Amino acid sequence: MRQPAGGRRRLTLASLASLPLELAPPVDPRSLRARIVHLGLGAFHRAHQALFTEDAVTATGEDWGICGVSPRSGHVVEQLAPQDGLYTVATRAGRQESLRVVGVVRELLWARADPDRVTARIAAPATTLVTLTVTEKGYRHDPASNRLRLEDREIAADLAGEPPRTVIGQLVAGLERRRRDTGEPLTILCCDNLPSNGRVLEGLVHEFVARREDADELAGWIDRRVRFPSTMVDRIVPASTRGDLLRVAARLGLIDEGVVVTEPFRQWVIEDDFVAPRPAWEKAGATLTADVGPYERIKLRMLNASHSTIAYLGALADCELVADAMREDRPFRALAEALMAADVAPTLQPPDGFDLDDYRRQLLERFANRALRHRTIQVAMDGSQKLPQRLLGTIRDRLAQGAEPAVAALGVAAWMRFVSARRSDGGRELEVDDPLADRIAQTVGGHEDPARVVDALLSLREVFGEQLAADQLFRALLVEHLGALRRDGAARTAARLSAGY
Ligand code: CS2
């Protein structure tokens, strides 16, 4: 591990006392115990659900702590274990930055090294909740059909009884032990950007269970004792940089390798369907509701769809950051506005009192926050797993309404240009980081001709499904846009299209 610079001490429970009171956790971390198991200890969780939990604990005096599990990489555990789970959240907007040390993560596990301890933690009587942020690809499902990829090598190994390596395998191992040990109920809360995320996760768990020997018994127990509420989560949390760590260390007077940087905005809407105790998240600003669906759909189709569209077009136009792409002298802000107003809004049924125009304006401001170094290439990652819920649902709905979803189709065409050309308009190499990267490269086969590239990529049925892939209007829009992106570049194509709105 890197040696702390400048002879400073590391952030730990012991060094906490040296912090000014306003930066220290509002509750004594030693008074909390791990009652939530969280799978996926990335920056997002640490800046979102962990804060809601700590704020709820501060409001109620309860003792909810988190056992943070890193499913794949040991990196976060290496960062946080020497710090007793403590880390700083830096909230930035304009020139303002406020810091807060968070103490709610009380235990750390690396699932690859220790799957059995994770199983035991999920089964433990103290645990009443499992929460997840493992990203879209972590579920090993086909986003077009929401079916588990049974041919996935690690899913197959988990089903064969190997120590679990996938999130679904790990969850089922925990559920099985819990059923045997105590039979106590458990709520499993999916916090990833998937539509009906609770239902999807429940379906994947059941598909996995159905292939086990004890299928009927375990499935029946899960139906009776386990709930999978859906949630909508929202906060922009880019990957931290070395510069962030140095800046925060200078202010804390302590080294923190686990700093997360985020925006002031945060939102959490949770389906109120729990079978076991939970923190009073509503006391921390979360919304508990009977139906998350409308919120989820608005967020995925407005925020995440424009985020991805800006990311692909911006990366092609050599914008390093989302905020660079949003500059007034660039056409992508107007394009995102056209996408949301013309294509997305007519597919939404906002809850009573929800002002979509205001929401749209707020999103554009959030994307333009220059204090966040959110790289276009980071948002561009895993496009094959993101496009279906972000853009394709809108496109399907607009086609069914007899409309021509030209702007949303440009988002998809920009992805196609990104994954097929692998170069920006200025000639910079673009890395395609995607679980389907090999299949994409193979099917595109180095071709550049727009019609050929469109047909090759539409053949990815796990992304596009059957019906949309066969839609002639959609195909024509893609071929036209891809031709324009190749000929004129992302900036001119976006400017021309948004001028018509
Ligand atoms: C982003 C999201 O990386 C991405 O794909 O679109 O992580 C986005 O920042 C969050 O969903 C905001 O809530």
Short mmCIF file of C-alpha atoms in Angstrom, two decimals, residues 137-379:
data_model
loop_
_atom_site.label_atom_id
_atom_site.label_comp_id
_atom_site.label_asym_id
_atom_site.label_seq_id
_atom_site.Cartn_x
_atom_site.Cartn_y
_atom_site.Cartn_z
CA LYS A 137 -23.64 -5.95 -15.07
CA GLY A 138 -23.32 -7.38 -11.55
CA TYR A 139 -26.67 -9.18 -11.92
CA ARG A 140 -25.46 -11.34 -14.85
CA HIS A 141 -28.75 -10.94 -16.66
CA ASP A 142 -29.79 -10.06 -20.19
CA PRO A 143 -31.13 -6.53 -19.92
CA ALA A 144 -33.63 -6.99 -22.77
CA SER A 145 -35.34 -10.00 -21.16
CA ASN A 146 -34.30 -9.71 -17.49
CA ARG A 147 -33.37 -13.41 -17.57
CA LEU A 148 -30.36 -14.79 -15.73
CA ARG A 149 -27.48 -15.70 -18.06
CA LEU A 150 -27.29 -19.38 -17.18
CA GLU A 151 -24.46 -19.81 -19.67
CA ASP A 152 -22.31 -17.36 -17.68
CA ARG A 153 -19.31 -19.39 -16.44
CA GLU A 154 -19.43 -18.09 -12.90
CA ILE A 155 -23.20 -18.51 -12.59
CA ALA A 156 -22.74 -22.11 -13.78
CA ALA A 157 -19.95 -22.66 -11.23
CA ASP A 158 -22.10 -21.22 -8.43
CA LEU A 159 -24.95 -23.50 -9.46
CA ALA A 160 -22.57 -26.45 -9.40
CA GLY A 161 -21.92 -25.72 -5.72
CA GLU A 162 -18.56 -23.95 -5.89
CA PRO A 163 -17.96 -21.19 -3.29
CA PRO A 164 -20.13 -18.39 -4.71
CA ARG A 165 -18.45 -15.88 -7.01
CA THR A 166 -21.52 -14.07 -8.34
CA VAL A 167 -23.80 -11.76 -6.43
CA ILE A 168 -26.85 -13.93 -7.12
CA GLY A 169 -24.98 -17.07 -6.03
CA GLN A 170 -23.82 -15.30 -2.89
CA LEU A 171 -27.31 -14.07 -2.02
CA VAL A 172 -28.82 -17.52 -2.48
CA ALA A 173 -26.08 -19.13 -0.36
CA GLY A 174 -26.89 -16.61 2.39
CA LEU A 175 -30.63 -17.16 2.09
CA GLU A 176 -30.23 -20.92 2.21
CA ARG A 177 -28.13 -20.73 5.39
CA ARG A 178 -30.57 -18.27 6.96
CA ARG A 179 -33.49 -20.57 6.25
CA ARG A 180 -31.63 -23.45 7.92
CA ASP A 181 -30.19 -21.48 10.86
CA THR A 182 -33.03 -19.28 12.10
CA GLY A 183 -35.64 -18.91 9.36
CA GLU A 184 -35.84 -15.21 10.31
CA PRO A 185 -37.24 -12.85 7.65
CA LEU A 186 -34.99 -10.61 5.55
CA THR A 187 -35.48 -7.64 3.26
CA ILE A 188 -33.24 -7.39 0.19
CA LEU A 189 -32.99 -3.92 -1.28
CA CYS A 190 -31.62 -3.49 -4.80
CA CYS A 191 -30.21 0.02 -5.26
CA ASP A 192 -29.00 -0.20 -8.85
CA ASN A 193 -30.24 1.71 -11.89
CA LEU A 194 -32.55 -0.99 -13.23
CA PRO A 195 -36.27 -0.60 -13.84
CA SER A 196 -38.38 -2.43 -11.21
CA ASN A 197 -35.08 -3.37 -9.64
CA GLY A 198 -36.65 -5.28 -6.74
CA ARG A 199 -38.80 -7.40 -9.06
CA VAL A 200 -35.86 -8.04 -11.38
CA LEU A 201 -33.63 -9.18 -8.52
CA GLU A 202 -36.37 -11.36 -7.07
CA GLY A 203 -36.83 -12.98 -10.49
CA LEU A 204 -33.10 -13.66 -10.85
CA VAL A 205 -32.88 -15.19 -7.36
CA HIS A 206 -35.82 -17.47 -8.18
CA GLU A 207 -34.34 -18.49 -11.53
CA PHE A 208 -31.15 -19.47 -9.76
CA VAL A 209 -32.98 -21.30 -6.96
CA ALA A 210 -35.13 -23.21 -9.47
CA ARG A 211 -32.00 -24.96 -10.69
CA ARG A 212 -30.95 -26.22 -7.28
CA GLU A 213 -31.85 -29.56 -5.77
CA ASP A 214 -33.74 -28.04 -2.85
CA ALA A 215 -35.59 -25.71 -5.24
CA ASP A 216 -39.17 -26.06 -3.98
CA GLU A 217 -38.44 -25.78 -0.30
CA LEU A 218 -36.09 -22.81 -0.63
CA ALA A 219 -38.30 -20.98 -3.14
CA GLY A 220 -41.32 -21.41 -0.85
CA TRP A 221 -39.38 -20.05 2.13
CA ILE A 222 -38.16 -17.06 0.11
CA ASP A 223 -41.73 -16.30 -0.95
CA ARG A 224 -42.88 -16.34 2.66
CA ARG A 225 -39.97 -14.71 4.48
CA VAL A 226 -38.07 -12.48 2.05
CA ARG A 227 -39.08 -9.20 0.39
CA PHE A 228 -37.45 -7.38 -2.49
CA PRO A 229 -38.70 -3.76 -2.46
CA SER A 230 -37.80 -1.61 -5.44
CA THR A 231 -35.89 1.64 -5.01
CA MET A 232 -34.88 4.69 -7.00
CA VAL A 233 -31.50 6.06 -6.03
CA ASP A 234 -29.98 9.30 -7.24
CA ARG A 235 -26.71 11.09 -6.59
CA ILE A 236 -23.86 11.82 -8.98
CA VAL A 237 -20.67 10.31 -7.58
CA PRO A 238 -17.68 10.32 -9.95
CA ALA A 239 -14.56 8.24 -9.28
CA SER A 240 -12.25 10.12 -6.90
CA THR A 241 -8.89 11.38 -8.11
CA ARG A 242 -5.48 11.63 -6.42
CA GLY A 243 -6.08 15.40 -6.33
CA ASP A 244 -9.26 14.83 -4.28
CA LEU A 245 -7.35 12.72 -1.76
CA LEU A 246 -4.59 15.32 -1.38
CA ARG A 247 -7.03 18.21 -1.02
CA VAL A 248 -9.05 16.39 1.64
CA ALA A 249 -5.91 15.27 3.51
CA ALA A 250 -4.77 18.88 3.70
CA ARG A 251 -8.08 19.89 5.30
CA LEU A 252 -8.41 16.93 7.66
CA GLY A 253 -4.78 16.84 8.65
CA LEU A 254 -5.14 13.08 8.19
CA ILE A 255 -4.67 10.75 5.23
CA ASP A 256 -7.88 9.25 3.87
CA GLU A 257 -7.50 6.77 1.00
CA GLY A 258 -11.27 6.26 0.83
CA VAL A 259 -12.48 9.80 0.00
CA VAL A 260 -15.64 10.05 -2.10
CA VAL A 261 -16.64 13.23 -3.91
CA THR A 262 -20.21 14.08 -4.75
CA GLU A 263 -22.79 16.79 -5.48
CA PRO A 264 -25.17 18.36 -2.92
CA PHE A 265 -28.27 16.66 -4.43
CA ARG A 266 -29.37 13.29 -3.14
CA GLN A 267 -32.62 11.37 -3.47
CA TRP A 268 -33.87 7.96 -2.42
CA VAL A 269 -37.38 6.65 -3.09
CA ILE A 270 -38.10 3.27 -1.51
CA GLU A 271 -41.03 0.89 -1.92
CA ASP A 272 -42.46 0.46 1.55
CA ASP A 273 -42.44 -3.34 1.70
CA PHE A 274 -40.21 -4.52 4.55
CA VAL A 275 -40.51 -7.76 6.53
CA ALA A 276 -37.88 -6.95 9.11
CA PRO A 277 -36.62 -3.84 10.96
CA ARG A 278 -34.92 -1.06 8.97
CA PRO A 279 -33.37 2.33 9.78
CA ALA A 280 -35.81 5.25 9.77
CA TRP A 281 -34.50 6.47 6.42
CA GLU A 282 -37.50 8.77 6.05
CA LYS A 283 -36.00 10.81 8.91
CA ALA A 284 -32.98 11.36 6.65
CA GLY A 285 -35.02 12.62 3.70
CA ALA A 286 -35.85 9.35 1.91
CA THR A 287 -39.36 8.89 0.50
CA LEU A 288 -41.17 5.68 1.42
CA THR A 289 -43.98 4.96 -1.02
CA ALA A 290 -46.27 2.21 -2.25
CA ASP A 291 -45.09 2.51 -5.86
CA VAL A 292 -41.58 3.49 -6.91
CA GLY A 293 -42.28 2.81 -10.60
CA PRO A 294 -43.08 6.37 -11.77
CA TYR A 295 -40.01 7.84 -9.98
CA GLU A 296 -37.73 5.13 -11.29
CA ARG A 297 -38.89 5.55 -14.84
CA ILE A 298 -38.51 9.34 -14.72
CA LYS A 299 -35.00 9.05 -13.32
CA LEU A 300 -33.75 6.38 -15.71
CA ARG A 301 -35.29 7.96 -18.80
CA MET A 302 -34.52 11.60 -18.01
CA LEU A 303 -31.29 11.58 -16.00
CA ASN A 304 -29.51 8.41 -16.99
CA ALA A 305 -30.56 8.55 -20.64
CA SER A 306 -29.25 12.07 -21.09
CA HIS A 307 -26.17 11.23 -19.05
CA SER A 308 -25.31 8.36 -21.40
CA THR A 309 -26.15 10.40 -24.50
CA ILE A 310 -23.95 13.28 -23.35
CA ALA A 311 -21.22 10.80 -22.40
CA TYR A 312 -21.03 9.14 -25.85
CA LEU A 313 -21.37 12.35 -27.84
CA GLY A 314 -19.02 14.17 -25.46
CA ALA A 315 -16.37 11.43 -25.58
CA LEU A 316 -16.57 11.43 -29.39
CA ALA A 317 -16.15 15.22 -29.34
CA ASP A 318 -13.05 14.93 -27.10
CA CYS A 319 -14.74 16.32 -23.97
CA GLU A 320 -13.04 14.73 -20.99
CA LEU A 321 -15.73 15.64 -18.48
CA VAL A 322 -19.53 15.66 -18.56
CA ALA A 323 -19.30 19.31 -17.41
CA ASP A 324 -17.06 20.11 -20.42
CA ALA A 325 -19.71 18.74 -22.76
CA MET A 326 -22.29 20.94 -21.01
CA ARG A 327 -20.46 24.20 -21.74
CA GLU A 328 -22.67 26.88 -23.29
CA ASP A 329 -20.61 26.99 -26.48
CA ARG A 330 -21.21 23.29 -27.13
CA PRO A 331 -24.40 21.79 -28.56
CA PHE A 332 -24.86 18.91 -26.13
CA ARG A 333 -26.80 20.78 -23.50
CA ALA A 334 -29.45 21.74 -26.05
CA LEU A 335 -29.42 18.19 -27.35
CA ALA A 336 -30.03 16.74 -23.87
CA GLU A 337 -32.84 19.23 -23.40
CA ALA A 338 -34.41 18.17 -26.69
CA LEU A 339 -34.07 14.52 -25.75
CA MET A 340 -35.87 15.00 -22.44
CA ALA A 341 -38.56 17.38 -23.68
CA ALA A 342 -39.37 15.90 -27.08
CA ASP A 343 -38.74 12.16 -26.74
CA VAL A 344 -38.77 11.23 -23.06
CA ALA A 345 -41.45 13.44 -21.47
CA PRO A 346 -44.32 12.09 -23.65
CA THR A 347 -43.58 8.57 -22.31
CA LEU A 348 -43.85 9.50 -18.62
CA GLN A 349 -46.71 9.73 -16.12
CA PRO A 350 -45.23 11.84 -13.32
CA PRO A 351 -46.73 11.48 -9.83
CA ASP A 352 -49.10 14.27 -8.73
CA GLY A 353 -47.27 17.53 -8.12
CA PHE A 354 -44.09 16.43 -9.88
CA ASP A 355 -42.85 19.22 -12.17
CA LEU A 356 -41.03 17.61 -15.11
CA ASP A 357 -39.85 20.93 -16.59
CA ASP A 358 -38.30 21.89 -13.32
CA TYR A 359 -36.71 18.44 -12.99
CA ARG A 360 -35.21 18.79 -16.46
CA ARG A 361 -33.72 22.20 -15.66
CA GLN A 362 -32.28 20.87 -12.42
CA LEU A 363 -30.64 17.94 -14.23
CA LEU A 364 -28.92 20.23 -16.72
CA GLU A 365 -27.51 22.26 -13.82
CA ARG A 366 -26.33 19.13 -12.05
CA PHE A 367 -24.55 17.85 -15.18
CA ALA A 368 -22.89 21.26 -15.61
CA ASN A 369 -21.41 21.20 -12.05
CA ARG A 370 -17.76 21.91 -12.85
CA ALA A 371 -16.65 21.05 -9.34
CA LEU A 372 -17.27 17.36 -10.18
CA ARG A 373 -14.70 15.71 -12.39
CA HIS A 374 -17.10 13.18 -13.88
CA ARG A 375 -15.36 11.68 -16.89
CA THR A 376 -17.44 10.96 -19.98
CA ILE A 377 -15.58 7.68 -20.35
CA GLN A 378 -16.76 6.59 -16.88
CA VAL A 379 -20.43 7.10 -17.73
#
